[in-house]
Tab-separated table of C-alpha atoms in Angstrom:
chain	number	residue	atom	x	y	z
A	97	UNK	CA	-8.609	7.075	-81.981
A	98	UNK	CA	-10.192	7.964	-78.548
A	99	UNK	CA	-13.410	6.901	-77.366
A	100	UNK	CA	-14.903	8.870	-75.184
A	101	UNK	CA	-17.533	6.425	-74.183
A	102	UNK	CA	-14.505	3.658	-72.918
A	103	UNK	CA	-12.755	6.614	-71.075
A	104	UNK	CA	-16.134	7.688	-68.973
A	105	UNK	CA	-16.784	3.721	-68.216
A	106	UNK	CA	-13.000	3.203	-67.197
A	107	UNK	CA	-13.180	6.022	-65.226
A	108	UNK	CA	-16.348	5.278	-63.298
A	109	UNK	CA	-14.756	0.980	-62.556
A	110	UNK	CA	-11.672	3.219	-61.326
A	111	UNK	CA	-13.368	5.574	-58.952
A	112	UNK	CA	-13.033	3.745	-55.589
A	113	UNK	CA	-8.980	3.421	-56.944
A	114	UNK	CA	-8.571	7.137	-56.681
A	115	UNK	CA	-5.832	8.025	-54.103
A	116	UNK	CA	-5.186	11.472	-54.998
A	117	UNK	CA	-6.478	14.627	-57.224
A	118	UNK	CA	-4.624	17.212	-58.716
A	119	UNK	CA	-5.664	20.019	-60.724
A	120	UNK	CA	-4.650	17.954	-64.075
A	121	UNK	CA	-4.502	14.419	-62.987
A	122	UNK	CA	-5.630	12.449	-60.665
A	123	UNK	CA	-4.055	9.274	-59.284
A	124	UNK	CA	-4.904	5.954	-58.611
A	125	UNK	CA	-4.138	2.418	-57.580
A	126	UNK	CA	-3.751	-0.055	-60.589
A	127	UNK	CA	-5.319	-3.159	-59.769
A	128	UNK	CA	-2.362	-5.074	-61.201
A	129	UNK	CA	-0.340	-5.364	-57.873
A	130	UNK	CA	2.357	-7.626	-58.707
A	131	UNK	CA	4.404	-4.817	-57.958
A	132	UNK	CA	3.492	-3.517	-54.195
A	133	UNK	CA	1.879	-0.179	-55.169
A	134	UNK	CA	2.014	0.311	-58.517
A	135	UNK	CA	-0.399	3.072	-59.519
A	136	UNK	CA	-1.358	5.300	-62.479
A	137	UNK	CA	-1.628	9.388	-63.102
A	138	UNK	CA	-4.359	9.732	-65.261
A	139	UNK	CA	-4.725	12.912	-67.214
A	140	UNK	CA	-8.624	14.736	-66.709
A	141	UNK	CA	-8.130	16.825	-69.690
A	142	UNK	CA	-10.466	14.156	-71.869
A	143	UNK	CA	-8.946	15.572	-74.967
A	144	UNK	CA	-5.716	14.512	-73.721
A	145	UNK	CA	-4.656	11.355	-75.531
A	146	UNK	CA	-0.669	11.224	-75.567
A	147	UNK	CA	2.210	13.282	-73.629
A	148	UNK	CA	2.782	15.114	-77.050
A	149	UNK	CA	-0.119	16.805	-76.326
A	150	UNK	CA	-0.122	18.244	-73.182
A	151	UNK	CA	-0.286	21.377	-71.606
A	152	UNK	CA	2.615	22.885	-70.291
A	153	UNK	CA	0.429	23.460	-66.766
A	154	UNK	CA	-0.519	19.563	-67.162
A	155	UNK	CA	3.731	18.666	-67.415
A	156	UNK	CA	4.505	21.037	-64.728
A	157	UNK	CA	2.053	19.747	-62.332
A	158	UNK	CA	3.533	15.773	-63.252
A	159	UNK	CA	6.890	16.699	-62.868
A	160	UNK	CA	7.148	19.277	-60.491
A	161	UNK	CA	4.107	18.448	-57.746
A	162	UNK	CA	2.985	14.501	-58.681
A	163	UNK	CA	6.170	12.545	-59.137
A	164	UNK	CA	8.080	13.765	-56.246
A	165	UNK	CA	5.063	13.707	-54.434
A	166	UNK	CA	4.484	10.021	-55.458
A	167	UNK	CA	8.255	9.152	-54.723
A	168	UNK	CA	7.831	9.877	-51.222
A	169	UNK	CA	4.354	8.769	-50.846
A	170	UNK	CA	6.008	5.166	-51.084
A	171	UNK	CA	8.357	6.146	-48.131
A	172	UNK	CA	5.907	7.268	-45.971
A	173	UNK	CA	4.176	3.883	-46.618
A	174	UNK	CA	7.165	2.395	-45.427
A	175	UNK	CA	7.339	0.626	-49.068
A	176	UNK	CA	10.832	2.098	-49.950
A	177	UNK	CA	11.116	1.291	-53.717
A	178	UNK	CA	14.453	0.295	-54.398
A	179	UNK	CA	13.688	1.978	-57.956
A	180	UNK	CA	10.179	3.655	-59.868
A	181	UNK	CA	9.844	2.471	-63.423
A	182	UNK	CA	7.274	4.908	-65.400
A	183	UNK	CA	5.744	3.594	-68.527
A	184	UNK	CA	3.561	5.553	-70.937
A	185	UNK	CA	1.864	2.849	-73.342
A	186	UNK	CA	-1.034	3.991	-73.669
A	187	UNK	CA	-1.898	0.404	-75.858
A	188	UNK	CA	-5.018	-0.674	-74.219
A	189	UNK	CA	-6.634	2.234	-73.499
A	190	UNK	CA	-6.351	5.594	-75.553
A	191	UNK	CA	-5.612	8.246	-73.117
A	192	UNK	CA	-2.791	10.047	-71.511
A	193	UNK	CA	-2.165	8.075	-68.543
A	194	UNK	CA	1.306	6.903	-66.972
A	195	UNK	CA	2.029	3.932	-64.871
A	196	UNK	CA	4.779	4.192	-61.893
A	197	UNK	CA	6.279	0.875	-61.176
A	198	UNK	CA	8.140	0.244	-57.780
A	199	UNK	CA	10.369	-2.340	-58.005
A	200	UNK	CA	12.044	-3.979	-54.949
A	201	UNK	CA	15.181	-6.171	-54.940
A	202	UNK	CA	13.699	-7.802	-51.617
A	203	UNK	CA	10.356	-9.383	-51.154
A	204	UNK	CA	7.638	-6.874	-49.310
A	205	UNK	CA	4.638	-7.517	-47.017
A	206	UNK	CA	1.592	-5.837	-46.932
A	207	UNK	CA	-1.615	-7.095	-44.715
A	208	UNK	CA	0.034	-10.305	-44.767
A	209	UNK	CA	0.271	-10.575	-48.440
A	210	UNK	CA	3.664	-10.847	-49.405
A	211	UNK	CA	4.795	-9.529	-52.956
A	212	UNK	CA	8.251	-10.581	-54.596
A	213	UNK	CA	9.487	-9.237	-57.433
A	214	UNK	CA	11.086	-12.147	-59.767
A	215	UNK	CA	12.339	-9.798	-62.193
A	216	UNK	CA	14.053	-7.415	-60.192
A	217	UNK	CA	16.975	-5.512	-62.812
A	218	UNK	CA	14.753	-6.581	-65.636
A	219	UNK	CA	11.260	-5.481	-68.064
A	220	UNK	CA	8.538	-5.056	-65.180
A	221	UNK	CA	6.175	-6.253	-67.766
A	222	UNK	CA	7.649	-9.778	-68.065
A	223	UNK	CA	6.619	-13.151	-65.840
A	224	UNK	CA	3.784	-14.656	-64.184
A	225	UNK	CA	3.356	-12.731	-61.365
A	226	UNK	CA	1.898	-10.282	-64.226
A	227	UNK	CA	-1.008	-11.219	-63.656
A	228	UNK	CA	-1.490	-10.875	-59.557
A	229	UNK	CA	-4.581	-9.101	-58.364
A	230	UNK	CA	-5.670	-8.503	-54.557
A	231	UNK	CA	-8.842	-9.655	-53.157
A	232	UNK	CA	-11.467	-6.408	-52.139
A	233	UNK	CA	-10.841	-6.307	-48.689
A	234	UNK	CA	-6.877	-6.429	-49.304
A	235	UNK	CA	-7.450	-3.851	-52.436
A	236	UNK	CA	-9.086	-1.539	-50.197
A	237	UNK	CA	-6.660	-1.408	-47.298
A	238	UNK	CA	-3.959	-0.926	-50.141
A	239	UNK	CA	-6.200	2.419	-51.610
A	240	UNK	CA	-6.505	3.552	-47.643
A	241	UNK	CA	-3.020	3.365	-47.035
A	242	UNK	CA	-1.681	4.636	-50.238
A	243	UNK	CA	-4.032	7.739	-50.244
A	244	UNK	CA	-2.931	8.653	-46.729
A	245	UNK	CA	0.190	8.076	-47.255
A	246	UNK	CA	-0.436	10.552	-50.006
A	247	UNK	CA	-2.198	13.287	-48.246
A	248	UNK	CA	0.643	13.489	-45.128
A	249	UNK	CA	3.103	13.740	-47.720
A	250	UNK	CA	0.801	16.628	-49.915
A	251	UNK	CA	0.724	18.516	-46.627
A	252	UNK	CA	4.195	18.075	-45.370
């Protein structure tokens, strides 16, 4: 069942995350980096709780404007995903929301910070490096890049 109350606070800790807004969903950087870039699309329909319940205006805008746009956000961040895994859980938190996962078959560097994926061809939930979060300064230059990354490909 959804509660409201966690949804507001989650979205106020996730403000400074936000990279881009759409009409339905906006889009931000997951703190869980152990995959260079992985973000979420979170739905801003509150009502909205699983992808069996939205909108056809809400799916068109995912599939048509966000996920492309997303797709080549990574290139023009010169992060070239070898693949995007997508995961709708929705487990922890009781909202329609879906994680893109960019998975690399070669080790990336970002600010210095480099970022391997150990489980390349395999769950992207699965190993230590699960649990890999960036420092502020390093989370910050990540949100910069990814949202302008994001707004040259929007206006492209």
């Amino acid at each position: 069942v959804m509660d409201t109350r966690k949804i507001e606070e989650f979205e106020r800790i996730i403000e400074s995350q936000m990279i881009g807004e759409f009409a339905h969903w906006n889009v931000y950087v997951d703190i869980k980096q152990y995959y260079l870039g992985r973000v979420f699309v979170w739905a801003k329909r509150r009502e909205a709780e699983d992808f069996g319940e939205i909108s056809m205006e809400e799916r068109e805008e995912l599939f048509v404007s966000i996920l492309p746009a997303l797709k080549s956000m990574y290139k023009k961040a010169g992060f070239n995903p070898d693949l995007l895994n997508y995961a709708a859980l929705g487990n922890q938190m009781h909202h329609c929301h879906l994680h893109v996962v960019p998975r690399y078959e070669s080790q990336r560097t970002f600010e210095g910070e480099t970022f391997v994926d150990e489980h390349t061809g395999k769950n992207y939930s699965q190993g230590s490096a699960a649990h890999k979060t960036l420092n502020e300064t390093l989370m910050k230059q990540l949100v910069a890049h990814l949202k302008l990354s994001l707004g040259q490909v929007r206006t492209q």
